[in-house]
Short mmCIF file of C-alpha atoms in Angstrom, two decimals:
data_model
loop_
_atom_site.label_atom_id
_atom_site.label_comp_id
_atom_site.label_asym_id
_atom_site.label_seq_id
_atom_site.Cartn_x
_atom_site.Cartn_y
_atom_site.Cartn_z
CA MET B 1 0.00 0.00 0.00
CA LEU B 2 0.97 3.65 -0.40
CA SER B 3 2.51 5.40 2.54
CA ASN B 4 0.20 7.92 4.23
CA ASN B 5 2.07 10.87 2.73
CA LYS B 6 1.88 9.51 -0.82
CA SER B 7 -1.75 8.47 -0.43
CA ASN B 8 -2.81 11.90 0.88
CA TYR B 9 -0.90 13.68 -1.84
CA LEU B 10 -2.53 11.56 -4.54
CA GLN B 11 -5.99 12.26 -3.18
CA GLN B 12 -5.29 15.99 -3.07
CA ILE B 13 -4.31 15.91 -6.70
CA MET B 14 -7.46 14.03 -7.66
CA LEU B 15 -9.76 16.29 -5.68
CA LYS B 16 -8.29 19.63 -6.60
CA HIS B 17 -6.89 19.17 -10.08
CA SER B 18 -8.22 16.03 -11.71
CA ILE B 19 -6.14 16.75 -14.78
CA LEU B 20 -2.99 15.93 -12.84
CA LEU B 21 -3.98 12.27 -12.56
CA LEU B 22 -4.61 12.87 -14.96
CA ILE B 23 -0.01 -6.69 -43.29
CA PRO B 24 0.71 -8.74 -44.43
CA LEU B 25 0.74 -6.74 -47.71
CA PHE B 26 -0.66 -8.42 -50.79
CA SER B 27 1.33 -8.72 -54.01
CA SER B 28 -0.10 -7.03 -57.08
CA LYS B 29 0.03 -10.44 -58.79
CA MET B 30 -2.92 -11.48 -56.62
CA LEU B 31 -5.11 -8.94 -58.44
CA SER B 32 -6.39 -9.91 -61.87
CA GLN B 33 -6.13 -7.64 -64.89
CA LYS B 34 -9.84 -6.94 -64.58
CA THR B 35 -9.34 -5.82 -60.97
CA ASP B 36 -6.97 -3.05 -62.07
CA SER B 37 -9.35 -1.57 -64.63
CA LEU B 38 -10.84 1.02 -62.28
CA SER B 39 -11.74 4.32 -63.88
CA ALA B 40 -9.44 7.01 -62.49
CA ASN B 41 -9.65 10.76 -62.76
CA THR B 42 -6.89 11.71 -65.20
CA LYS B 43 -5.71 15.05 -63.88
CA ASP B 44 -2.42 16.27 -65.33
CA ASN B 45 -0.10 15.41 -62.46
CA THR B 46 2.89 13.09 -62.65
CA TYR B 47 3.03 12.87 -58.85
CA ILE B 48 -0.50 11.69 -57.98
CA THR B 49 -3.11 9.22 -59.23
CA TYR B 50 -6.67 10.28 -58.43
CA TYR B 51 -9.63 8.06 -57.53
CA GLU B 52 -12.21 10.75 -56.90
CA ASP B 53 -14.95 9.01 -58.92
CA ALA B 54 -14.58 5.70 -57.08
CA ILE B 55 -16.47 4.45 -54.04
CA LYS B 56 -14.02 3.48 -51.30
CA ILE B 57 -14.87 0.75 -48.78
CA ARG B 58 -12.46 0.71 -45.85
CA LEU B 59 -12.24 -1.53 -42.79
CA ASN B 60 -9.92 -0.40 -40.03
CA VAL B 61 -8.94 -1.91 -36.70
CA ASN B 62 -7.54 0.68 -34.30
CA ASN B 63 -6.51 1.38 -30.76
CA SER B 64 -7.04 5.07 -30.04
CA PHE B 65 -6.91 6.46 -26.50
CA ASN B 66 -6.16 9.52 -24.37
CA SER B 67 -3.70 9.24 -21.45
CA PHE B 68 -1.89 11.56 -19.05
CA TYR B 69 1.63 11.60 -17.65
CA ILE B 70 2.17 13.62 -14.45
CA LYS B 71 5.52 14.44 -12.88
CA ASP B 72 6.15 16.40 -9.69
CA PRO B 73 9.90 16.56 -8.89
CA LYS B 74 9.17 18.23 -5.54
CA THR B 75 7.39 15.13 -4.20
CA ASN B 76 9.26 12.63 -6.40
CA LEU B 77 6.01 11.35 -7.95
CA ALA B 78 5.69 10.42 -11.63
CA PHE B 79 2.95 8.23 -13.09
CA HIS B 80 0.63 7.60 -16.05
CA LEU B 81 -3.15 7.83 -15.87
CA THR B 82 -4.39 5.48 -18.59
CA PRO B 83 -7.66 3.88 -19.73
CA ASN B 84 -7.96 0.12 -20.07
CA GLN B 85 -7.15 0.02 -23.78
CA ARG B 86 -9.52 -1.62 -26.22
CA ILE B 87 -9.24 -2.49 -29.89
CA ARG B 88 -12.11 -1.19 -32.04
CA SER B 89 -13.08 -1.61 -35.69
CA THR B 90 -14.93 0.63 -38.13
CA LEU B 91 -16.33 0.04 -41.61
CA THR B 92 -16.31 3.20 -43.75
CA ALA B 93 -17.81 3.97 -47.16
CA ILE B 94 -16.56 7.16 -48.89
CA TYR B 95 -17.68 8.79 -52.12
CA LYS B 96 -16.84 12.40 -52.98
CA PHE B 97 -17.95 14.39 -49.92
CA ILE B 98 -20.15 11.56 -48.54
CA GLU B 99 -18.78 9.43 -45.71
CA ILE B 100 -20.65 6.71 -43.78
CA ASP B 101 -19.08 5.01 -40.74
CA ILE B 102 -20.30 1.90 -38.94
CA GLY B 103 -18.48 0.90 -35.78
CA TYR B 104 -18.48 -2.68 -34.53
CA THR B 105 -15.86 -4.75 -32.70
CA PRO B 106 -16.14 -8.57 -33.03
CA GLU B 107 -15.70 -10.59 -29.86
CA PHE B 108 -12.57 -12.38 -31.12
CA ILE B 109 -10.51 -9.15 -31.17
CA ARG B 110 -11.64 -7.90 -27.77
CA PHE B 111 -8.43 -8.70 -25.96
CA ASN B 112 -8.82 -6.69 -22.76
CA LYS B 113 -10.41 -9.29 -20.50
CA ASP B 114 -8.88 -7.64 -17.42
CA ASN B 115 -11.58 -5.22 -16.25
CA ARG B 116 -11.22 -6.51 -12.68
CA ILE B 117 -7.52 -5.54 -12.61
CA LYS B 118 -7.49 -2.35 -14.71
CA GLY B 119 -11.13 -1.32 -14.50
CA GLU B 120 -13.65 -0.92 -17.30
CA SER B 121 -13.11 1.89 -19.81
CA LYS B 122 -15.69 3.24 -22.23
CA PHE B 123 -14.72 4.96 -25.49
CA PHE B 124 -16.46 7.04 -28.13
CA ASN B 125 -14.57 8.67 -31.00
CA MET B 126 -15.53 10.38 -34.22
CA GLY B 127 -13.85 12.77 -36.60
CA THR B 128 -13.61 13.94 -40.16
CA THR B 129 -11.25 15.74 -42.52
CA PHE B 130 -12.06 18.24 -45.28
CA TYR B 131 -9.83 19.41 -48.10
CA PHE B 132 -10.28 22.81 -49.79
CA GLY B 133 -7.55 23.09 -52.39
CA SER B 134 -4.32 23.25 -50.39
CA TRP B 135 -6.17 23.74 -47.11
CA ARG B 136 -6.76 20.79 -44.82
CA GLN B 137 -9.32 20.89 -41.98
CA GLN B 138 -9.41 18.12 -39.37
CA LEU B 139 -12.09 17.87 -36.66
CA GLN B 140 -12.29 15.45 -33.73
CA TYR B 141 -14.51 14.47 -30.81
CA SER B 142 -13.58 11.84 -28.24
CA LYS B 143 -14.94 10.67 -24.90
CA THR B 144 -13.20 8.27 -22.52
CA LYS B 145 -14.40 7.13 -19.10
CA GLY B 146 -12.56 4.86 -16.67
CA PHE B 147 -8.80 5.23 -15.97
CA TYR B 148 -6.22 3.58 -13.74
CA VAL B 149 -2.67 4.03 -12.41
CA ASP B 150 -0.45 0.97 -12.67
CA LYS B 151 0.63 -0.43 -9.30
CA LYS B 152 4.31 -0.54 -10.36
CA GLU B 153 4.48 3.23 -10.79
CA LEU B 154 3.37 4.03 -7.24
CA SER B 155 4.60 0.87 -5.46
CA THR B 156 1.14 -0.30 -4.46
CA SER B 157 -0.16 -3.86 -4.13
CA GLU B 158 -2.95 -3.25 -6.69
CA ASN B 159 -3.70 -0.85 -9.51
CA ILE B 160 -5.45 2.34 -8.43
CA LEU B 161 -8.78 2.55 -10.31
CA PHE B 162 -10.72 5.70 -11.18
CA PRO B 163 -13.97 4.40 -12.77
CA ASP B 164 -15.62 7.85 -12.76
CA PHE B 165 -12.70 9.70 -14.31
CA GLN B 166 -14.01 11.03 -17.64
CA VAL B 167 -12.25 12.98 -20.39
CA ILE B 168 -14.07 14.72 -23.26
CA LYS B 169 -11.92 16.31 -25.95
CA ILE B 170 -13.16 18.46 -28.85
CA GLY B 171 -10.91 20.18 -31.35
CA GLY B 172 -9.12 20.14 -34.64
CA THR B 173 -6.31 21.37 -36.81
CA THR B 174 -6.27 23.78 -39.74
CA SER B 175 -3.21 23.38 -41.96
CA TYR B 176 -1.91 24.46 -45.35
CA ILE B 177 -0.07 22.11 -47.73
CA LEU B 178 2.65 24.15 -49.45
CA ASN B 179 3.56 21.53 -52.09
CA LYS B 180 0.59 20.83 -54.39
CA ASN B 181 2.28 17.58 -55.53
CA PHE B 182 2.20 16.12 -52.03
CA SER B 183 -0.85 13.94 -51.31
CA PHE B 184 -2.19 13.80 -47.76
CA ARG B 185 -5.20 11.87 -49.03
CA SER B 186 -2.92 8.93 -49.88
CA ILE B 187 -2.41 8.24 -46.18
CA TYR B 188 -5.81 9.26 -44.79
CA ILE B 189 -8.75 8.42 -47.07
CA GLN B 190 -7.07 6.76 -50.09
CA SER B 191 -8.93 8.85 -52.69
CA GLU B 192 -5.47 9.51 -54.17
CA TRP B 193 -2.16 7.70 -54.40
CA GLN B 194 1.32 9.21 -54.44
CA ILE B 195 3.25 7.80 -57.43
CA LYS B 196 6.40 9.92 -57.17
CA SER B 197 8.24 10.63 -53.91
CA THR B 198 7.90 14.12 -52.53
CA GLY B 199 7.42 16.01 -49.28
CA SER B 200 5.87 19.22 -48.07
CA PHE B 201 5.95 21.74 -45.27
CA VAL B 202 2.48 21.88 -43.68
CA PRO B 203 2.21 24.78 -41.21
CA GLY B 204 -0.89 24.66 -39.06
CA ILE B 205 -2.79 25.77 -36.01
CA SER B 206 -4.49 23.40 -33.57
CA TYR B 207 -7.18 24.12 -31.00
CA TYR B 208 -8.62 21.76 -28.39
CA TYR B 209 -11.08 22.01 -25.53
CA THR B 210 -10.86 19.30 -22.87
CA ARG B 211 -13.29 18.71 -20.02
CA ILE B 212 -12.29 16.38 -17.17
CA ARG B 213 -14.61 15.08 -14.47
CA ASN B 214 -14.18 12.71 -11.56
CA SER B 215 -16.35 11.69 -8.58
CA HIS B 216 -15.42 14.94 -6.85
CA PRO B 217 -18.01 17.77 -7.42
CA SER B 218 -15.74 19.77 -9.72
CA GLU B 219 -14.45 19.63 -13.26
CA ASP B 220 -11.42 20.90 -15.15
CA ARG B 221 -11.93 22.88 -18.36
CA ILE B 222 -8.80 23.08 -20.45
CA VAL B 223 -8.11 25.15 -23.58
CA ASP B 224 -5.05 24.43 -25.75
CA VAL B 225 -4.12 26.53 -28.79
CA ALA B 226 -0.85 26.05 -30.66
CA ALA B 227 0.65 26.99 -34.02
CA GLY B 228 3.81 25.84 -35.75
CA PRO B 229 5.46 24.11 -38.70
CA ALA B 230 5.18 20.49 -39.81
CA TYR B 231 6.91 18.46 -42.47
CA TYR B 232 5.73 15.22 -44.10
CA TYR B 233 7.36 13.05 -46.74
CA ASN B 234 5.83 10.33 -48.95
CA TRP B 235 8.49 7.86 -50.03
CA VAL B 236 7.18 5.75 -52.95
CA ILE B 237 8.65 2.28 -53.51
CA ASN B 238 7.90 0.73 -56.93
CA LYS B 239 4.76 2.91 -57.17
CA SER B 240 2.79 0.36 -55.11
CA PHE B 241 4.33 0.74 -51.65
CA LEU B 242 4.42 3.95 -49.66
CA ILE B 243 6.22 4.94 -46.47
CA THR B 244 5.17 8.22 -44.88
CA GLY B 245 6.85 10.03 -42.01
CA GLY B 246 6.11 13.40 -40.52
CA ALA B 247 6.32 15.58 -37.44
CA TYR B 248 4.73 18.77 -36.12
CA ALA B 249 5.87 21.12 -33.35
CA GLY B 250 3.70 23.98 -32.14
CA LEU B 251 4.07 26.61 -29.45
CA GLY B 252 0.94 27.96 -27.86
CA TYR B 253 -1.22 28.79 -24.88
CA ASN B 254 -2.82 26.61 -22.23
CA GLN B 255 -5.54 27.57 -19.77
CA THR B 256 -6.75 25.18 -17.06
CA LYS B 257 -9.81 26.21 -15.08
CA THR B 258 -11.21 24.19 -12.16
CA VAL B 259 -14.92 24.85 -11.61
CA TYR B 260 -16.72 23.66 -8.46
CA LYS B 261 -20.40 22.82 -8.14
CA ASP B 262 -20.65 24.40 -4.68
CA VAL B 263 -19.75 27.93 -3.59
CA THR B 264 -16.00 27.30 -3.84
CA PRO B 265 -14.46 29.92 -6.17
CA ALA B 266 -13.13 28.69 -9.49
CA GLU B 267 -9.35 28.33 -9.85
CA MET B 268 -7.45 29.10 -13.03
CA THR B 269 -3.87 28.69 -14.24
CA ASP B 270 -2.48 29.56 -17.64
CA GLY B 271 0.81 29.76 -19.49
CA LEU B 272 2.79 28.56 -22.47
CA SER B 273 2.34 25.05 -23.84
CA LEU B 274 4.11 22.87 -26.39
CA GLN B 275 2.40 20.50 -28.81
CA THR B 276 4.17 17.76 -30.77
CA GLN B 277 2.87 15.22 -33.23
CA ILE B 278 4.63 12.28 -34.86
CA ARG B 279 3.01 10.14 -37.55
CA GLY B 280 4.16 7.19 -39.65
CA THR B 281 2.37 5.10 -42.30
CA LEU B 282 3.24 2.00 -44.30
CA ALA B 283 0.81 1.27 -47.16
CA TYR B 284 0.25 -0.77 -50.31
CA ASN B 285 -1.97 0.27 -53.23
CA SER B 286 -3.34 -1.01 -56.53
CA ASN B 287 -6.15 0.58 -58.51
CA ARG B 288 -8.70 -1.49 -56.59
CA PHE B 289 -7.12 -2.83 -53.43
CA TYR B 290 -5.22 -0.98 -50.69
CA THR B 291 -4.02 -1.75 -47.18
CA GLY B 292 -1.62 -0.40 -44.57
CA MET B 293 -0.93 0.57 -40.99
CA THR B 294 -0.50 3.89 -39.20
CA LEU B 295 1.05 5.01 -35.90
CA SER B 296 0.41 8.48 -34.47
CA LEU B 297 1.22 10.28 -31.21
CA ASN B 298 -0.12 13.75 -30.41
CA SER B 299 1.08 15.34 -27.14
CA PHE B 300 0.48 18.56 -25.22
CA TYR B 301 3.04 19.64 -22.60
CA TYR B 302 2.25 22.25 -19.94
CA ARG B 303 2.49 23.03 -16.21
CA THR B 304 -0.35 23.40 -13.75
CA ASP B 305 1.94 25.16 -11.28
CA PRO B 306 5.70 25.97 -11.16
CA THR B 307 6.64 22.34 -10.35
CA VAL B 308 3.99 19.96 -11.69
CA GLN B 309 4.48 18.92 -15.32
CA VAL B 310 1.63 17.41 -17.37
CA ARG B 311 1.75 15.59 -20.71
CA ASP B 312 -1.64 15.01 -22.36
CA ASN B 313 -1.20 12.21 -24.93
CA GLN B 314 -3.45 11.08 -27.77
CA GLN B 315 -2.19 7.78 -29.17
CA PHE B 316 -3.48 6.13 -32.33
CA TYR B 317 -2.59 2.75 -33.86
CA GLU B 318 -4.43 1.49 -36.93
CA PHE B 319 -4.47 -1.32 -39.48
CA PHE B 320 -6.71 -0.76 -42.52
CA ILE B 321 -7.75 -2.67 -45.63
CA GLY B 322 -9.93 -1.33 -48.43
CA TYR B 323 -11.37 -1.72 -51.89
CA ARG B 324 -12.43 0.74 -54.62
CA PHE B 325 -15.09 0.26 -57.26
CA ASP B 326 -16.76 2.45 -59.85
CA ALA B 327 -19.73 4.43 -58.63
CA PRO B 328 -23.09 3.76 -60.35
CA GLU B 329 -23.86 6.24 -63.09
CA LYS B 330 -26.97 7.49 -61.28
CA LEU B 331 -24.99 8.26 -58.11
CA ARG B 332 -22.36 10.11 -60.17
CA LYS B 333 -24.98 12.33 -61.78
CA ILE B 334 -26.62 13.17 -58.45
CA THR B 335 -23.34 14.10 -56.71
CA ASP B 336 -21.96 15.99 -59.73
CA LYS B 337 -25.18 17.97 -59.92
CA SER B 338 -24.94 18.79 -56.20
CA LEU B 339 -21.28 19.86 -56.49
CA ASN B 340 -22.01 22.06 -59.52
CA TYR B 341 -24.87 23.69 -57.61
CA ILE B 342 -22.56 24.45 -54.66
CA LYS B 343 -19.92 25.92 -56.98
CA LYS B 344 -22.49 28.20 -58.65
CA LYS B 345 -23.71 29.43 -55.26
CA LYS B 346 -20.14 30.38 -54.29
CA GLN B 347 -19.64 32.42 -57.49
#
């Protein structure tokens, strides 16, 4: 068990500032000649193949979660506050600006059978990405409930469970792709494919609002805004395999406000924050079939007082497999008519 001093300190943190606890890849020979006869949009670009007129069906299996790392050198405490991770799957259909997602996780890939030891965690995530020329807009909503601290980090006999600890995060990133020959869509929604290696600087600004609740009658409301440069590179191997690497670093502002449900006055701290993001993708593509895997880590670093350091992590691991096929003529006409109408309204 924790010593009395450590136990009391941990409870104070939880009560006052809850944030502190806070491919196999298939060979192209497996695809018949008929399979590779997909109609592609023939834009004049030697760097990118476009599949804008195709319907994309995509199945992904991912492990996405929000965790916190807290370090207080003054008391010699450092630990992670983590949910009991769970693998999830989503089936997505994409055509033009239409996207339909169906989430379902089969029993045979539900590996976390340890709710008694690590507690039960509940997840809900959704997000989307829009492209307007060279502009890229990403939006995200996530909700996680049920966290724990591993017994090894605090020298306790059992894991410390926080079943009521809940984190809601809303936000996004607005970025600009400086190199028009670089394809972000190749690694996100597969409506394009990079056929010639190239990279791009992608400066951007990110903005997130996080709300944290626990069993204590208070909640933390956190605002993070950061801006900075990013660089991504698509390395094409034999036009069918793609390796992507990229990183972002942003400097910004953090505000943490603790609001109480009783008459206790609200408490607020603010200051500079640092955001970093690292992303890597390995993918295979043919005109019809595509597959790959992605790793991503997005972190916010800030202090809640002169000594306590907090790292808010968003981790994402994904394996995806997909297929493209020509859209029915009737669907093409309806969507083209809608897009032409929108364009006329903007003029």
